[in-house]
Amino acid sequence: MHTVSITPHWTITDDSGQQLSPRLLSLLAEVQEHGSLSGACKHTGASYRHAWNLVRQGQAQLGMPLLNMDRGKGSTLTPLAERLVWAGHRIQARLSPTLESLASELEAELGRVLSAGATGLRVHASHGFAVEKLLEVLAQRGERIDRKYVGSQEGVASLHAGSCDLAGFHVPQGVFEDVALQHYAQWLSPKHSRVIHMATRRQGLFVAHGNPLEIYGVQDLARKGVRFVNRQPSSGTRFLLECCLRQAKVPTSQIAGWELAEFTHAAVAAYVASGMADVGFGVEPPARRFKLDFVPVATERYFFLCRDADLQRPELQAVLEVMRGEAFHAVVNALPGYSAVKCGQVETLQKAFPQMASGRRR
């Protein structure tokens, strides 16, 4: 099996054609993470002298300082360096899912040529954190996975059309469960489909550390001066937020930034953490990663949808084996706001959602 990897890469070039060192951009990110240049050097194994030379070269190229050096207090990033670091975070968060999907497509094409037409399990799911961990474990085991990161609506529609074998989708618990099922209903087939439990998880608001604007619920998104960053229309997360706003009687036309959309939870969190928006909506892990505060709003269940006839396929059995293992449960439970309760359990749609037991769907 051959693995294809595509990663984002960006550069800054001055008028003379000289490029800012990519190593400097990585170093500044480490300074942000570890609080000082010496801490960054300790973590990366680089010498302090080499790191300081990189900083000096960068400052000379840009014509502005990148580090504040305070005796006894270590080093902190200047506003320019902060902008550079957050630009890198946003590039990574925004482009990685697209590039990973493309790499998976190329990997599948290469595999078909090298392995006499062999195909992998086709997984269409959002770029969620438990899903990402599962795909990492499967790749480590040598399982052939053809993945594509899409929103929940597109995922279940792909399975219905026969374009994938596993589709990720999430359904809120409580008052919004019925309306969510109605949203997906045209692509659900209770007679022929099964759901595989992945996790329960919390969705909520991403706000700056300390919540300086005192944003405590979706009603605050419409306040004057509050800047919001959204998810794309086909995402289950945006659908959940729309449900919450309708319940709170908040018109989306009153929310500054409603039309501004990112395609992943991490991209939304990076946007807020960079100071370009005051609040976003998503799952908890990226909020913690970027040192934001998280205001819980709803709990939901994340599932994989599959065809009953495919459950005995070796590729799908391999997925279930991983999902049912204690090691993977520990990985999921370690994600902030996630629980691996029922992870790997297979149920009919009627069992998972008793309100569907009337058999009114195909």
Short mmCIF file of C-alpha atoms in Angstrom, two decimals:
data_model
loop_
_atom_site.label_atom_id
_atom_site.label_comp_id
_atom_site.label_asym_id
_atom_site.label_seq_id
_atom_site.Cartn_x
_atom_site.Cartn_y
_atom_site.Cartn_z
CA MET A 1 0.00 0.00 0.00
CA HIS A 2 1.29 3.46 -0.92
CA THR A 3 0.33 6.63 0.97
CA VAL A 4 -0.13 10.03 -0.69
CA SER A 5 0.44 13.12 1.45
CA ILE A 6 -0.33 16.73 0.49
CA THR A 7 0.28 19.53 2.99
CA PRO A 8 -0.31 23.31 2.83
CA HIS A 9 2.79 25.42 2.18
CA TRP A 10 2.94 29.20 2.05
CA THR A 11 5.70 31.75 1.64
CA ILE A 12 6.26 35.50 1.83
CA THR A 13 8.53 37.05 -0.81
CA ASP A 14 9.91 40.61 -0.74
CA ASP A 15 10.55 42.90 -3.72
CA SER A 16 14.04 41.48 -4.20
CA GLY A 17 12.68 37.95 -4.51
CA GLN A 18 13.95 36.83 -1.11
CA GLN A 19 11.61 34.47 0.73
CA LEU A 20 10.90 34.39 4.43
CA SER A 21 12.15 31.07 5.79
CA PRO A 22 9.36 28.51 6.38
CA ARG A 23 11.39 27.41 9.41
CA LEU A 24 10.89 30.89 10.89
CA LEU A 25 7.11 30.61 10.54
CA SER A 26 7.21 27.23 12.28
CA LEU A 27 9.46 28.65 15.01
CA LEU A 28 7.09 31.55 15.70
CA ALA A 29 4.22 29.09 16.07
CA GLU A 30 6.28 27.16 18.63
CA VAL A 31 7.00 30.40 20.53
CA GLN A 32 3.26 31.08 20.66
CA GLU A 33 2.60 27.54 21.90
CA HIS A 34 5.38 27.37 24.52
CA GLY A 35 5.55 30.99 25.66
CA SER A 36 9.16 31.81 24.89
CA LEU A 37 11.95 31.35 22.36
CA SER A 38 13.85 29.13 24.78
CA GLY A 39 10.72 27.00 25.32
CA ALA A 40 10.30 26.66 21.57
CA CYS A 41 13.95 25.59 21.21
CA LYS A 42 13.60 23.03 23.98
CA HIS A 43 10.53 21.52 22.33
CA THR A 44 11.97 21.39 18.81
CA GLY A 45 15.56 20.54 19.73
CA ALA A 46 16.90 23.57 17.86
CA SER A 47 19.77 25.58 19.30
CA TYR A 48 18.91 28.97 20.75
CA ARG A 49 21.59 30.61 18.61
CA HIS A 50 20.19 29.15 15.39
CA ALA A 51 16.64 30.15 16.35
CA TRP A 52 17.68 33.70 17.18
CA ASN A 53 19.48 33.99 13.83
CA LEU A 54 16.26 32.95 12.06
CA VAL A 55 14.36 35.64 13.96
CA ARG A 56 16.95 38.31 13.15
CA GLN A 57 16.90 37.42 9.45
CA GLY A 58 13.11 37.58 9.40
CA GLN A 59 13.06 40.94 11.16
CA ALA A 60 15.56 42.31 8.65
CA GLN A 61 13.45 41.10 5.72
CA LEU A 62 10.17 42.44 7.10
CA GLY A 63 11.60 45.62 8.59
CA MET A 64 9.76 45.12 11.88
CA PRO A 65 10.43 43.21 15.11
CA LEU A 66 8.93 39.75 15.56
CA LEU A 67 9.70 39.15 19.24
CA ASN A 68 9.44 41.26 22.37
CA MET A 69 12.48 40.39 24.47
CA ASP A 70 11.91 41.30 28.13
CA ARG A 71 14.67 40.44 30.57
CA GLY A 72 13.36 37.98 33.14
CA LYS A 73 10.07 37.49 31.28
CA GLY A 74 11.22 35.56 28.24
CA SER A 75 10.05 36.41 24.73
CA THR A 76 6.60 37.08 23.33
CA LEU A 77 5.32 37.57 19.81
CA THR A 78 4.82 41.07 18.42
CA PRO A 79 1.50 41.89 16.69
CA LEU A 80 3.15 41.19 13.30
CA ALA A 81 4.39 37.78 14.45
CA GLU A 82 0.95 36.98 15.89
CA ARG A 83 -0.61 37.77 12.50
CA LEU A 84 1.87 35.47 10.75
CA VAL A 85 1.23 32.61 13.15
CA TRP A 86 -2.55 32.89 12.94
CA ALA A 87 -2.36 33.09 9.16
CA GLY A 88 -0.57 29.74 9.27
CA HIS A 89 -3.19 28.25 11.59
CA ARG A 90 -6.02 29.44 9.35
CA ILE A 91 -4.34 28.13 6.20
CA GLN A 92 -3.82 24.74 7.84
CA ALA A 93 -7.36 24.52 9.20
CA ARG A 94 -9.03 25.70 5.99
CA LEU A 95 -7.01 23.72 3.43
CA SER A 96 -6.11 20.48 5.22
CA PRO A 97 -9.49 18.73 4.74
CA THR A 98 -9.52 19.54 1.01
CA LEU A 99 -5.94 18.40 0.55
CA GLU A 100 -6.51 15.23 2.59
CA SER A 101 -9.55 14.39 0.44
CA LEU A 102 -7.52 14.96 -2.73
CA ALA A 103 -4.66 12.85 -1.38
CA SER A 104 -7.11 10.05 -0.62
CA GLU A 105 -8.50 10.21 -4.18
CA LEU A 106 -4.99 10.02 -5.66
CA GLU A 107 -4.10 7.22 -3.25
CA ALA A 108 -7.14 5.24 -4.38
CA GLU A 109 -6.27 5.76 -8.06
CA LEU A 110 -2.69 4.66 -7.42
CA GLY A 111 -3.91 1.63 -5.47
CA ARG A 112 -6.19 0.54 -8.30
CA VAL A 113 -3.29 0.62 -10.75
CA LEU A 114 -0.77 -1.08 -8.47
CA SER A 115 -3.14 -3.61 -6.90
CA ALA A 116 -5.07 -4.85 -9.92
CA GLY A 117 -8.17 -2.74 -9.39
CA ALA A 118 -8.38 -3.06 -5.59
CA THR A 119 -10.64 -0.45 -3.99
CA GLY A 120 -10.90 0.74 -0.42
CA LEU A 121 -13.83 1.55 1.82
CA ARG A 122 -15.32 4.86 0.68
CA VAL A 123 -15.94 7.14 3.65
CA HIS A 124 -17.72 10.48 3.26
CA ALA A 125 -17.85 12.41 6.53
CA SER A 126 -17.23 15.80 8.07
CA HIS A 127 -13.75 16.70 9.28
CA GLY A 128 -14.65 15.79 12.86
CA PHE A 129 -12.13 14.85 15.50
CA ALA A 130 -13.31 11.32 16.32
CA VAL A 131 -13.57 10.56 12.59
CA GLU A 132 -10.04 11.82 12.06
CA LYS A 133 -8.74 9.62 14.90
CA LEU A 134 -10.54 6.58 13.46
CA LEU A 135 -9.07 7.10 10.01
CA GLU A 136 -5.59 7.48 11.53
CA VAL A 137 -5.91 4.13 13.34
CA LEU A 138 -7.23 2.39 10.22
CA ALA A 139 -4.35 3.79 8.16
CA GLN A 140 -1.86 2.54 10.75
CA ARG A 141 -3.40 -0.93 10.41
CA GLY A 142 -2.90 -0.81 6.65
CA GLU A 143 -6.61 -0.60 5.83
CA ARG A 144 -7.37 0.95 2.46
CA ILE A 145 -9.67 3.95 2.99
CA ASP A 146 -10.93 6.32 0.29
CA ARG A 147 -12.04 9.34 2.32
CA LYS A 148 -13.77 12.54 1.35
CA TYR A 149 -14.58 15.29 3.83
CA VAL A 150 -18.12 16.62 3.30
CA GLY A 151 -21.00 17.97 5.37
CA SER A 152 -23.57 15.63 6.91
CA GLN A 153 -26.21 16.36 4.28
CA GLU A 154 -23.83 15.64 1.42
CA GLY A 155 -22.60 12.50 3.18
CA VAL A 156 -25.99 10.81 3.59
CA ALA A 157 -26.95 11.89 0.07
CA SER A 158 -23.76 10.24 -1.23
CA LEU A 159 -24.61 6.95 0.47
CA HIS A 160 -28.14 7.08 -0.92
CA ALA A 161 -26.69 7.61 -4.41
CA GLY A 162 -24.21 4.74 -3.99
CA SER A 163 -21.18 7.06 -4.04
CA CYS A 164 -19.81 5.93 -0.67
CA ASP A 165 -19.94 3.03 1.80
CA LEU A 166 -19.94 4.94 5.10
CA ALA A 167 -21.51 8.36 5.60
CA GLY A 168 -20.98 10.43 8.73
CA PHE A 169 -23.86 12.49 10.07
CA HIS A 170 -24.88 13.93 13.42
CA VAL A 171 -28.26 14.34 15.07
CA PRO A 172 -28.92 16.60 18.08
CA GLN A 173 -30.47 15.10 21.17
CA GLY A 174 -33.63 16.57 22.62
CA VAL A 175 -36.06 18.97 20.99
CA PHE A 176 -34.23 19.19 17.66
CA GLU A 177 -33.92 15.45 17.01
CA ASP A 178 -37.18 15.13 15.06
CA VAL A 179 -36.53 18.12 12.83
CA ALA A 180 -33.01 16.83 12.11
CA LEU A 181 -34.40 13.44 11.06
CA GLN A 182 -36.87 15.21 8.79
CA HIS A 183 -33.94 17.13 7.30
CA TYR A 184 -32.18 13.87 6.37
CA ALA A 185 -35.34 11.82 5.69
CA GLN A 186 -35.21 11.78 1.88
CA TRP A 187 -31.85 9.97 2.01
CA LEU A 188 -32.62 7.52 4.84
CA SER A 189 -33.81 3.99 4.13
CA PRO A 190 -34.91 2.26 7.37
CA LYS A 191 -35.36 -1.05 5.58
CA HIS A 192 -31.90 -1.21 4.03
CA SER A 193 -29.70 1.09 6.16
CA ARG A 194 -27.98 0.72 9.52
CA VAL A 195 -26.36 3.24 11.83
CA ILE A 196 -23.07 2.74 13.65
CA HIS A 197 -22.69 4.79 16.82
CA MET A 198 -19.49 6.84 16.90
CA ALA A 199 -19.80 9.28 19.81
CA THR A 200 -21.86 11.83 21.64
CA ARG A 201 -20.36 15.30 21.66
CA ARG A 202 -21.07 18.88 22.67
CA GLN A 203 -21.60 21.77 20.28
CA GLY A 204 -21.29 25.33 21.48
CA LEU A 205 -19.92 28.82 21.06
CA PHE A 206 -16.23 29.66 20.60
CA VAL A 207 -15.33 32.92 22.34
CA ALA A 208 -12.09 34.63 23.37
CA HIS A 209 -10.48 33.55 26.63
CA GLY A 210 -12.35 35.09 29.54
CA ASN A 211 -15.39 35.76 27.33
CA PRO A 212 -14.84 39.54 27.31
CA LEU A 213 -18.03 40.24 25.32
CA GLU A 214 -20.11 38.10 27.70
CA ILE A 215 -21.56 35.88 24.98
CA TYR A 216 -23.56 33.17 26.75
CA GLY A 217 -26.12 31.98 24.19
CA VAL A 218 -27.16 32.16 20.55
CA GLN A 219 -29.34 35.19 21.31
CA ASP A 220 -26.12 37.16 21.84
CA LEU A 221 -25.04 36.60 18.23
CA ALA A 222 -27.43 39.36 17.13
CA ARG A 223 -25.99 41.96 19.51
CA LYS A 224 -24.52 45.07 17.96
CA GLY A 225 -20.75 44.86 17.58
CA VAL A 226 -20.54 41.05 17.81
CA ARG A 227 -18.79 39.54 14.77
CA PHE A 228 -19.70 35.96 13.87
CA VAL A 229 -18.11 33.35 11.59
CA ASN A 230 -20.37 30.58 10.25
CA ARG A 231 -20.10 27.07 8.78
CA GLN A 232 -21.01 26.17 5.18
CA PRO A 233 -24.73 25.63 4.39
CA SER A 234 -24.53 21.83 3.92
CA SER A 235 -22.96 21.18 7.33
CA GLY A 236 -24.89 19.54 10.16
CA THR A 237 -23.38 22.07 12.55
CA ARG A 238 -24.92 24.99 10.68
CA PHE A 239 -28.26 23.18 10.57
CA LEU A 240 -28.13 22.72 14.36
CA LEU A 241 -27.31 26.40 14.86
CA GLU A 242 -30.22 27.40 12.61
CA CYS A 243 -32.51 25.28 14.80
CA CYS A 244 -31.22 27.00 17.93
CA LEU A 245 -31.71 30.44 16.39
CA ARG A 246 -35.28 29.67 15.31
CA GLN A 247 -36.07 28.49 18.84
CA ALA A 248 -34.58 31.71 20.25
CA LYS A 249 -36.42 33.77 17.56
CA VAL A 250 -33.19 35.35 16.35
CA PRO A 251 -33.28 36.33 12.63
CA THR A 252 -30.05 35.45 10.84
CA SER A 253 -30.28 38.82 9.06
CA GLN A 254 -29.37 40.46 12.38
CA ILE A 255 -26.14 38.48 12.79
CA ALA A 256 -23.02 40.26 11.53
CA GLY A 257 -20.97 37.73 9.57
CA TRP A 258 -23.72 35.17 8.96
CA GLU A 259 -22.71 34.81 5.30
CA LEU A 260 -19.03 34.34 6.19
CA ALA A 261 -18.47 30.57 6.18
CA GLU A 262 -15.64 28.16 6.96
CA PHE A 263 -15.65 24.44 6.17
CA THR A 264 -14.33 22.93 9.41
CA HIS A 265 -14.66 23.36 13.16
CA ALA A 266 -10.93 24.05 13.36
CA ALA A 267 -11.09 26.78 10.73
CA VAL A 268 -13.90 28.51 12.65
CA ALA A 269 -11.90 28.30 15.89
CA ALA A 270 -8.75 29.64 14.21
CA TYR A 271 -10.75 32.53 12.77
CA VAL A 272 -12.02 33.48 16.21
CA ALA A 273 -8.65 32.96 17.90
CA SER A 274 -6.95 35.21 15.33
CA GLY A 275 -9.28 38.06 16.34
CA MET A 276 -11.07 38.26 12.99
CA ALA A 277 -14.38 37.27 14.60
CA ASP A 278 -15.72 37.36 18.14
CA VAL A 279 -17.67 34.11 18.12
CA GLY A 280 -18.15 30.90 16.18
CA PHE A 281 -20.08 27.66 16.66
CA GLY A 282 -18.73 24.11 16.70
CA VAL A 283 -17.42 21.19 18.75
CA GLU A 284 -15.18 21.65 21.76
CA PRO A 285 -11.71 20.25 20.79
CA PRO A 286 -10.60 23.12 18.50
CA ALA A 287 -11.71 25.68 21.07
CA ARG A 288 -9.38 24.08 23.62
CA ARG A 289 -6.60 23.71 21.05
CA PHE A 290 -6.64 27.44 20.28
CA LYS A 291 -7.11 28.42 23.94
CA LEU A 292 -10.62 29.79 23.49
CA ASP A 293 -13.47 29.56 25.96
CA PHE A 294 -16.32 27.20 25.07
CA VAL A 295 -19.98 27.84 25.90
CA PRO A 296 -21.98 24.57 25.58
CA VAL A 297 -25.26 24.86 23.66
CA ALA A 298 -26.35 21.36 22.58
CA THR A 299 -25.42 17.67 22.76
CA GLU A 300 -25.64 15.45 19.70
CA ARG A 301 -24.93 11.92 18.55
CA TYR A 302 -22.53 11.26 15.70
CA PHE A 303 -23.19 8.20 13.53
CA PHE A 304 -21.97 6.43 10.46
CA LEU A 305 -24.73 5.39 8.08
CA CYS A 306 -24.18 2.26 5.97
CA ARG A 307 -26.08 -0.31 3.95
CA ASP A 308 -27.13 -3.43 5.84
CA ALA A 309 -25.84 -5.59 2.99
CA ASP A 310 -22.31 -4.17 3.45
CA LEU A 311 -21.94 -4.94 7.15
CA GLN A 312 -20.22 -8.29 6.57
CA ARG A 313 -17.65 -6.87 4.16
CA PRO A 314 -14.12 -7.38 5.58
CA GLU A 315 -13.39 -3.66 5.20
CA LEU A 316 -16.38 -2.69 7.31
CA GLN A 317 -15.70 -5.41 9.85
CA ALA A 318 -12.22 -3.92 10.28
CA VAL A 319 -13.78 -0.53 11.03
CA LEU A 320 -16.12 -2.06 13.62
CA GLU A 321 -13.27 -3.94 15.26
CA VAL A 322 -11.39 -0.69 15.82
CA MET A 323 -14.46 1.24 16.97
CA ARG A 324 -15.36 -1.45 19.52
CA GLY A 325 -11.88 -1.61 21.04
CA GLU A 326 -11.07 -0.15 24.45
CA ALA A 327 -8.04 1.65 23.02
CA PHE A 328 -10.16 3.60 20.55
CA HIS A 329 -12.79 4.33 23.20
CA ALA A 330 -10.03 5.89 25.31
CA VAL A 331 -8.95 8.04 22.35
CA VAL A 332 -12.51 9.32 21.81
CA ASN A 333 -13.13 9.92 25.52
CA ALA A 334 -9.94 12.01 25.66
CA LEU A 335 -11.40 14.50 23.17
CA PRO A 336 -12.93 17.46 25.05
CA GLY A 337 -16.71 17.21 25.07
CA TYR A 338 -16.78 13.72 23.51
CA SER A 339 -18.04 10.40 24.90
CA ALA A 340 -17.54 6.96 23.35
CA VAL A 341 -20.76 5.55 24.84
CA LYS A 342 -22.10 2.89 22.42
CA CYS A 343 -19.17 3.47 20.04
CA GLY A 344 -19.17 0.68 17.44
CA GLN A 345 -22.71 -0.52 18.15
CA VAL A 346 -24.82 -1.21 15.06
CA GLU A 347 -28.54 -0.49 15.13
CA THR A 348 -31.45 -0.13 12.78
CA LEU A 349 -32.68 3.40 12.22
CA GLN A 350 -35.85 2.46 14.10
CA LYS A 351 -33.84 1.32 17.13
CA ALA A 352 -31.64 4.42 17.16
CA PHE A 353 -34.63 6.69 16.54
CA PRO A 354 -37.83 5.07 17.89
CA GLN A 355 -39.98 7.76 16.28
CA MET A 356 -39.14 6.18 12.90
CA ALA A 357 -40.60 2.80 13.91
CA SER A 358 -43.85 3.47 12.04
CA GLY A 359 -42.05 2.48 8.83
CA ARG A 360 -43.14 5.55 6.94
CA ARG A 361 -39.71 5.73 5.24
CA ARG A 362 -38.43 3.42 2.53
#
